Coordinates of C-alpha atoms in Angstrom, one line a residue:
M1 CA 21.7 36.4 -14.2
A2 CA 21.1 33.3 -16.0
K3 CA 18.7 30.7 -13.8
R4 CA 20.9 27.9 -13.9
D5 CA 18.2 24.3 -14.9
Y6 CA 16.5 23.0 -12.0
Y7 CA 17.0 19.8 -12.5
E8 CA 21.2 20.9 -11.7
V9 CA 20.8 22.5 -8.7
L10 CA 18.9 19.8 -7.4
G11 CA 20.9 17.1 -8.3
V12 CA 19.3 14.6 -10.2
S13 CA 18.4 13.6 -13.9
K14 CA 16.1 14.6 -16.4
T15 CA 14.1 11.4 -15.5
A16 CA 14.4 11.5 -11.9
S17 CA 11.1 10.2 -10.3
A18 CA 9.2 11.8 -7.3
D19 CA 11.1 9.6 -4.7
E20 CA 14.1 10.9 -5.8
I21 CA 13.1 14.4 -6.4
K22 CA 11.9 14.6 -2.9
K23 CA 15.0 12.8 -1.2
A24 CA 17.0 15.2 -3.4
Y25 CA 15.7 18.5 -2.4
R26 CA 15.1 17.4 1.9
R27 CA 19.5 17.0 1.4
L28 CA 20.0 20.2 0.3
A29 CA 16.9 22.4 2.3
M30 CA 19.1 20.6 5.1
K31 CA 22.5 21.4 4.3
H32 CA 21.6 24.9 3.2
H33 CA 19.1 26.1 5.4
P34 CA 20.3 29.7 6.8
D35 CA 20.0 28.9 10.6
R36 CA 22.0 26.1 10.2
N37 CA 24.8 28.3 8.1
A38 CA 24.7 31.7 10.2
E39 CA 28.1 32.7 9.1
D40 CA 26.6 31.7 5.6
E41 CA 25.8 34.6 3.6
G42 CA 25.1 32.3 0.4
A43 CA 23.5 29.9 1.9
E44 CA 19.8 31.2 2.0
A45 CA 20.3 32.3 -1.5
R46 CA 20.9 28.5 -2.3
F47 CA 18.4 27.7 -0.1
K48 CA 15.6 29.4 -1.5
E49 CA 17.0 28.5 -5.3
A50 CA 17.2 24.6 -4.4
K51 CA 12.8 25.6 -2.8
E52 CA 12.7 26.7 -6.2
A53 CA 13.6 24.5 -8.1
Y54 CA 11.3 21.2 -6.1
E55 CA 8.1 23.8 -6.3
V56 CA 8.1 23.1 -10.1
V57 CA 10.0 19.3 -11.1
S58 CA 8.3 18.4 -8.1
D59 CA 4.6 19.5 -9.7
Q60 CA 3.7 17.4 -12.8
E61 CA 1.9 20.2 -14.8
K62 CA 4.5 22.5 -14.0
R63 CA 7.2 19.5 -14.4
A64 CA 6.3 19.2 -18.1
T65 CA 6.5 22.8 -18.8
Y66 CA 9.7 23.2 -17.5
D67 CA 10.8 20.1 -19.5
Q68 CA 8.6 22.0 -22.7
F69 CA 9.4 25.4 -23.0
G70 CA 12.0 26.2 -20.1
H71 CA 12.3 28.8 -17.8
D72 CA 10.4 30.8 -19.7
G73 CA 7.1 28.8 -19.7
L74 CA 7.4 29.4 -16.2
R75 CA 5.1 32.8 -14.7
A76 CA 6.0 34.1 -11.5
G77 CA 2.6 34.6 -9.3
P78 CA 0.2 32.7 -7.6
G79 CA 1.1 29.5 -9.1
G80 CA 4.3 30.3 -10.8
A81 CA 8.0 29.5 -9.1
G82 CA 8.4 33.1 -8.5
F83 CA 9.7 33.9 -5.5
G84 CA 10.8 37.0 -3.2
G85 CA 10.7 39.0 -0.1
A86 CA 10.4 38.2 2.9
E87 CA 6.7 36.3 2.8
G88 CA 8.8 33.8 0.4
F89 CA 10.9 33.3 3.2
A90 CA 8.4 32.1 5.8
D91 CA 6.8 29.7 3.2
I92 CA 10.4 28.1 1.9
F93 CA 10.9 27.6 5.7
G94 CA 7.0 26.2 7.0
D95 CA 7.4 23.8 3.7
V96 CA 10.6 22.1 4.8
F97 CA 9.9 21.9 8.0
G98 CA 6.2 20.7 7.5
D99 CA 8.0 18.4 5.1
I100 CA 10.9 16.9 6.6
F101 CA 9.5 16.7 10.9
G102 CA 5.9 17.4 9.8
Q103 CA 5.3 21.1 10.7
G104 CA 5.1 24.3 9.3
R105 CA 4.8 27.9 10.8
A106 CA 1.2 29.5 10.6
R107 CA 1.7 33.4 8.9
G108 CA 1.0 34.6 12.7
G109 CA 3.6 33.2 14.0
R110 CA 2.4 29.7 15.3
Q111 CA 3.5 26.9 15.1
M112 CA 1.7 24.3 12.6
F113 CA 1.9 20.8 12.6
K114 CA 0.6 18.1 10.5
G115 CA -1.6 15.2 12.0
A116 CA -0.9 11.7 12.2
D117 CA -1.4 9.3 9.4
L118 CA -4.0 6.1 9.9
G119 CA -4.4 3.3 9.0
Y120 CA -7.4 0.9 9.4
E121 CA -7.7 -2.3 7.8
L122 CA -11.0 -3.6 5.6
K123 CA -11.4 -7.5 5.5
L124 CA -13.6 -7.9 2.2
D125 CA -14.6 -11.3 0.7
L126 CA -13.1 -12.4 -2.7
E127 CA -16.2 -11.3 -5.4
T128 CA -16.1 -8.2 -3.8
A129 CA -12.7 -7.4 -4.3
V130 CA -12.9 -9.0 -7.4
A131 CA -15.7 -6.9 -8.5
G132 CA -14.6 -3.8 -6.9
E133 CA -17.8 -1.6 -4.9
S134 CA -17.7 1.7 -2.3
V135 CA -17.1 0.7 0.8
T136 CA -18.4 2.4 4.0
I137 CA -16.5 1.9 7.2
D138 CA -16.2 4.2 10.6
V139 CA -12.4 5.8 11.6
P140 CA -12.1 6.9 14.7
T141 CA -9.7 9.9 15.1
Q142 CA -8.8 13.5 15.9
V143 CA -11.0 16.2 13.8
G144 CA -11.1 20.0 14.8
C145 CA -12.8 21.4 17.8
E146 CA -15.5 23.4 16.1
S147 CA -16.1 24.9 19.2
C148 CA -12.9 26.7 19.1
G149 CA -11.9 26.7 15.2
G150 CA -9.6 24.0 16.4
S151 CA -6.9 27.7 17.8
G152 CA -7.5 25.8 21.4
A153 CA -8.9 29.2 22.7
K154 CA -12.6 29.8 24.0
K155 CA -14.5 31.0 21.9
G156 CA -14.3 35.0 22.0
T157 CA -11.0 34.8 22.4
E158 CA -7.6 33.5 20.7
P159 CA -4.1 32.2 21.9
V160 CA -1.3 34.6 22.4
T161 CA 2.2 34.3 21.5
C162 CA 4.7 32.6 23.9
S163 CA 6.9 35.4 25.2
T164 CA 9.5 33.0 25.5
C165 CA 10.3 32.2 22.0
G166 CA 8.4 35.0 20.7
G167 CA 6.5 33.0 18.1
A168 CA 9.1 30.9 17.2
G169 CA 8.5 27.6 18.8
Q170 CA 12.2 27.0 19.8
V171 CA 14.1 28.5 21.8
R172 CA 18.4 28.9 21.9
M173 CA 20.6 27.6 23.5
Q174 CA 24.8 28.5 23.5
Q175 CA 27.7 26.4 25.4
G176 CA 30.6 27.6 24.5
F177 CA 31.7 27.0 20.6
F178 CA 28.0 24.6 20.5
S179 CA 24.5 26.0 19.9
V180 CA 21.2 24.4 20.2
Q181 CA 18.2 24.4 19.4
Q182 CA 15.3 22.9 21.1
A183 CA 11.6 23.4 20.9
C184 CA 10.3 26.3 23.3
P185 CA 9.8 24.7 27.1
A186 CA 6.9 27.2 27.5
C187 CA 4.5 26.9 24.6
K188 CA 5.8 23.4 23.3
G189 CA 6.3 24.2 20.3
A190 CA 3.3 25.3 19.6
G191 CA 5.0 28.8 19.0
T192 CA 1.6 30.7 21.5
T193 CA 0.3 30.3 24.4
I194 CA -3.9 29.5 25.5
S195 CA -4.8 31.3 28.8
D196 CA -8.2 30.5 28.6
P197 CA -8.7 27.1 26.9
C198 CA -11.8 26.1 24.9
E199 CA -14.5 23.9 27.8
H200 CA -14.5 20.9 24.7
C201 CA -11.3 20.5 23.7
H202 CA -10.1 21.9 26.7
G203 CA -7.2 23.6 24.9
R204 CA -5.9 20.4 22.3
G205 CA -7.3 21.8 19.6
R206 CA -8.9 19.0 18.3
V207 CA -11.5 16.1 19.9
R208 CA -12.0 12.6 19.7
K209 CA -14.6 11.1 16.8
T210 CA -15.1 8.6 14.8
K211 CA -16.1 9.1 11.2
T212 CA -17.7 7.7 8.2
L213 CA -16.0 7.6 4.5
S214 CA -16.5 6.0 1.6
V215 CA -13.8 4.3 0.3
K216 CA -13.9 3.4 -3.5
V217 CA -12.6 -0.2 -3.5
P218 CA -11.2 -0.3 -7.8
A219 CA -12.1 -3.8 -8.8
G220 CA -9.4 -7.0 -8.8
V221 CA -7.5 -5.5 -5.2
D222 CA -5.5 -8.4 -4.0
D223 CA -4.9 -9.2 0.0
G224 CA -2.0 -6.4 1.4
D225 CA -2.9 -3.5 -1.5
R226 CA -3.5 -0.5 0.2
I227 CA -6.0 2.7 -0.8
R228 CA -4.5 6.1 -0.1
L229 CA -7.5 8.8 1.6
S230 CA -6.2 11.3 1.0
G231 CA -6.8 14.3 4.5
E232 CA -9.2 12.0 6.4
G233 CA -6.3 11.1 8.5
E234 CA -5.9 13.0 12.0
A235 CA -6.8 16.9 12.7
G236 CA -3.6 18.7 12.2
R237 CA -2.6 21.3 15.2
N238 CA -3.1 25.2 14.9
G239 CA -4.0 25.2 11.9
G240 CA -1.6 22.6 9.8
P241 CA -2.9 19.8 7.4
A242 CA -4.6 16.5 8.2
G243 CA -2.2 13.8 7.8
D244 CA -4.2 10.8 5.6
L245 CA -5.8 7.4 5.7
Y246 CA -4.3 4.3 4.6
V247 CA -6.4 1.4 4.5
E248 CA -5.1 -2.2 3.8
I249 CA -7.2 -4.4 1.9
R250 CA -7.8 -8.4 3.6
V251 CA -8.9 -10.3 1.0
R252 CA -10.5 -13.5 3.5
E253 CA -10.5 -16.7 3.1
H254 CA -12.5 -18.6 0.9
K255 CA -14.7 -21.8 0.5
L256 CA -13.8 -23.1 -3.0
F257 CA -10.8 -21.0 -4.5
E258 CA -7.5 -19.8 -4.0
R259 CA -6.5 -16.8 -5.1
I260 CA -2.1 -15.7 -6.5
G261 CA -2.2 -12.7 -8.4
A262 CA -5.0 -12.6 -11.7
D263 CA -5.5 -17.2 -11.3
L264 CA -7.4 -18.9 -9.4
S265 CA -7.1 -22.2 -8.3
C266 CA -10.1 -24.4 -6.4
E267 CA -10.0 -28.4 -6.0
V268 CA -12.7 -31.3 -8.4
P269 CA -14.1 -34.5 -6.1
L270 CA -14.1 -36.9 -8.8
S271 CA -15.6 -39.9 -8.2
F272 CA -14.4 -43.2 -9.1
A273 CA -16.3 -44.6 -11.9
T274 CA -16.0 -40.5 -13.7
A275 CA -12.0 -41.1 -13.4
T276 CA -12.2 -44.5 -14.9
L277 CA -14.7 -43.9 -17.4
G278 CA -14.5 -39.5 -18.1
G279 CA -18.1 -37.9 -18.4
E280 CA -18.5 -34.4 -17.6
V281 CA -18.4 -32.4 -14.3
E282 CA -20.0 -28.8 -13.0
L283 CA -18.1 -26.4 -12.3
P284 CA -17.8 -23.6 -10.5
T285 CA -16.0 -19.9 -12.0
L286 CA -16.5 -16.2 -10.5
G287 CA -18.6 -16.2 -13.6
G288 CA -21.0 -18.9 -12.8
N289 CA -21.3 -22.7 -13.6
V290 CA -19.2 -24.2 -16.9
S291 CA -18.8 -27.5 -17.8
L292 CA -15.2 -29.8 -17.6
K293 CA -14.4 -32.5 -19.7
V294 CA -12.6 -35.2 -17.9
P295 CA -11.2 -38.0 -20.3
A296 CA -11.3 -42.0 -19.5
G297 CA -8.3 -42.8 -17.5
T298 CA -8.0 -39.1 -15.5
Q299 CA -5.4 -39.9 -12.6
S300 CA -5.4 -38.4 -9.0
G301 CA -3.7 -34.7 -8.9
K302 CA -4.6 -34.0 -12.8
V303 CA -4.4 -30.6 -13.0
F304 CA -7.4 -28.8 -16.0
R305 CA -6.5 -25.2 -16.7
L306 CA -9.3 -22.9 -18.2
R307 CA -8.4 -19.9 -19.6
G308 CA -10.2 -16.6 -18.9
K309 CA -11.6 -18.2 -15.8
G310 CA -9.1 -16.4 -13.2
V311 CA -9.5 -12.9 -11.9
K312 CA -7.9 -9.3 -13.4
T313 CA -5.9 -7.4 -11.1
V314 CA -5.7 -3.5 -10.6
R315 CA -2.5 -3.8 -12.5
D316 CA -3.0 -5.6 -15.6
P317 CA -6.7 -5.6 -17.8
R318 CA -5.7 -8.8 -18.6
T319 CA -8.0 -11.7 -17.1
G320 CA -5.9 -14.6 -15.8
D321 CA -6.8 -18.8 -15.6
L322 CA -8.8 -20.9 -13.6
F323 CA -6.6 -24.2 -12.5
A324 CA -9.2 -27.3 -11.4
K325 CA -7.0 -30.0 -9.6
V326 CA -9.1 -33.2 -9.8
S327 CA -8.7 -35.6 -6.7
V328 CA -10.8 -39.3 -6.9
E329 CA -12.8 -39.5 -3.7
T330 CA -12.4 -42.9 -2.5
P331 CA -15.5 -44.3 -1.7
V332 CA -16.7 -45.5 1.9
N333 CA -19.8 -46.7 3.8
L334 CA -19.6 -49.7 1.7
S335 CA -22.4 -52.2 1.9
N336 CA -21.5 -56.1 2.1
E337 CA -23.0 -56.4 -1.8
Q338 CA -20.5 -53.4 -3.2
Q339 CA -17.4 -55.0 -1.3
E340 CA -17.8 -58.1 -3.4
L341 CA -18.7 -56.2 -6.5
L342 CA -15.5 -54.1 -6.3
N343 CA -13.1 -56.8 -4.8
K344 CA -14.6 -59.0 -7.9
F345 CA -13.3 -56.0 -10.2
D346 CA -10.6 -55.7 -8.7
D347 CA -9.4 -59.1 -9.3
S348 CA -10.7 -58.6 -13.0
I349 CA -7.9 -55.8 -13.3
R350 CA -5.3 -57.4 -11.5
A351 CA -5.3 -60.7 -14.1
G352 CA -5.1 -57.5 -16.1
G353 CA -1.9 -56.4 -15.3
E354 CA 0.1 -53.7 -16.8
Q355 CA -2.7 -53.0 -19.4
H356 CA -5.2 -51.6 -16.5
S357 CA -2.5 -50.5 -14.0
P358 CA 0.9 -49.3 -15.6
R359 CA 1.4 -47.5 -12.7
A360 CA 1.1 -50.1 -9.8
D361 CA 3.1 -52.8 -12.4
G362 CA 5.8 -50.1 -12.9
W363 CA 6.0 -49.3 -9.0
M364 CA 6.4 -53.1 -8.1
D365 CA 9.2 -53.4 -10.6
T366 CA 11.1 -51.4 -9.4
V367 CA 10.3 -52.2 -5.6
K368 CA 11.4 -55.5 -6.6
R369 CA 14.2 -54.4 -8.0
F370 CA 15.6 -52.4 -5.2
F371 CA 15.0 -55.4 -2.3
E372 CA 17.4 -56.7 -5.2
R373 CA 20.0 -54.5 -4.9
I374 CA 20.2 -54.3 -0.9
S375 CA 20.6 -57.8 -0.6
Q376 CA 23.1 -58.3 -2.7

C-alpha cells in the first residue's frame, strides 16, 4: 500500500511553520496513542504514521529532501525515516511523552525526565549591546552527579526495576468503566528504585553547581532580546536530556543616548548666543564625535537628524539615524554688569517687535483676542 503524503497525514500545508507542524503532531499523538485507544486496533498504525511524518517534516534536511524527491528520496534505517518492530514503537512512545510532558522511556525501562529550562538576566552597556562580544556568566544549576553517573545509585550498584509498576513508571487503576493512569507511588514515576543511594547526591542523580559559561552576544541586541543556549539548563533525571538556558538581555540606561530600535536620540544643550547667531557644536556618537552645524535663529526643541549615525540591529543590517534635540540653556548666576547688559539687549529686541520675536508677538495677539472674546 502506497504511503500517504506526510503533510496530509499531519493535516498541515506544505508551507506550514515548525510551530504549526509540532502542534499538529502533538494533537495526533495524543488522539491516537494506543494506551488511550485500547479497543481500536488501527490506533497504533495511525500513531506510527503520524510519528513517521513528524520525524521527516520537522527536520529541515529531511523535509527538503522529501519536498524534492518524495518518499523515494528517504532511506529507511539509521538517520532515515524508517520505523518498525518493538524497539521502534518504544522510541515513538518515549519521544511523544518526552516532547509533551518532558519525560520519556529509556531502553532499560527507566523513565527519563528532561531537565528544567533556566533563565538568566544579562545586563549590558549600550556600547556592548551594539558592538557585541563574548561575555562570561556564572549560572547556578543542577548537573549530573559525577560519582554515580547520574543514576542516583552508589558507585558499583545500579537502580533496580520497580516491582510495583514493572518499570513503566505508571500504574493503571480501574473503577467500573473508567481507567485512570497515574505516576507509580513506589518509584515516583522513575520506573526504578534505589536501595543503596549515592553518598554525594543522596540518590537524586544531580548536584547543585555553578557553571561558568561563555555567551556570544551578537552585535545589535536590544533590551528584552533572548539568547538560547541549548542543553545548558538543568540536567535531566535518569539520563533524560538537559534543559535549555535562556539569557535575557537588559541594556542599562545610557547617560547620553536613548535607543529606539536602530535609532538613537540625544539632547544637545546650546548657549543662547550660539542658538541666536548660529555656529558649530561637537556632537557625540557611538562612532566618535561629529560636527553639527547650527543655523542662526535655532529655537529650543529643534531636532536635527544625522543619517547613518544610529546603530544596527540583529534583525536588520541597515544602520539607523541619530536624532539630536536642541535645548537652549538659560544663563544663570549673572553678575550685575551682565544683568544690565541683558536688560539693554532685551529692550532693543522689544523695540524691534515682530522683526526679532515673531512667535512672542503672535502669541500676545492671540492672548489679546482671547480676552476680548470672553469679555463680550
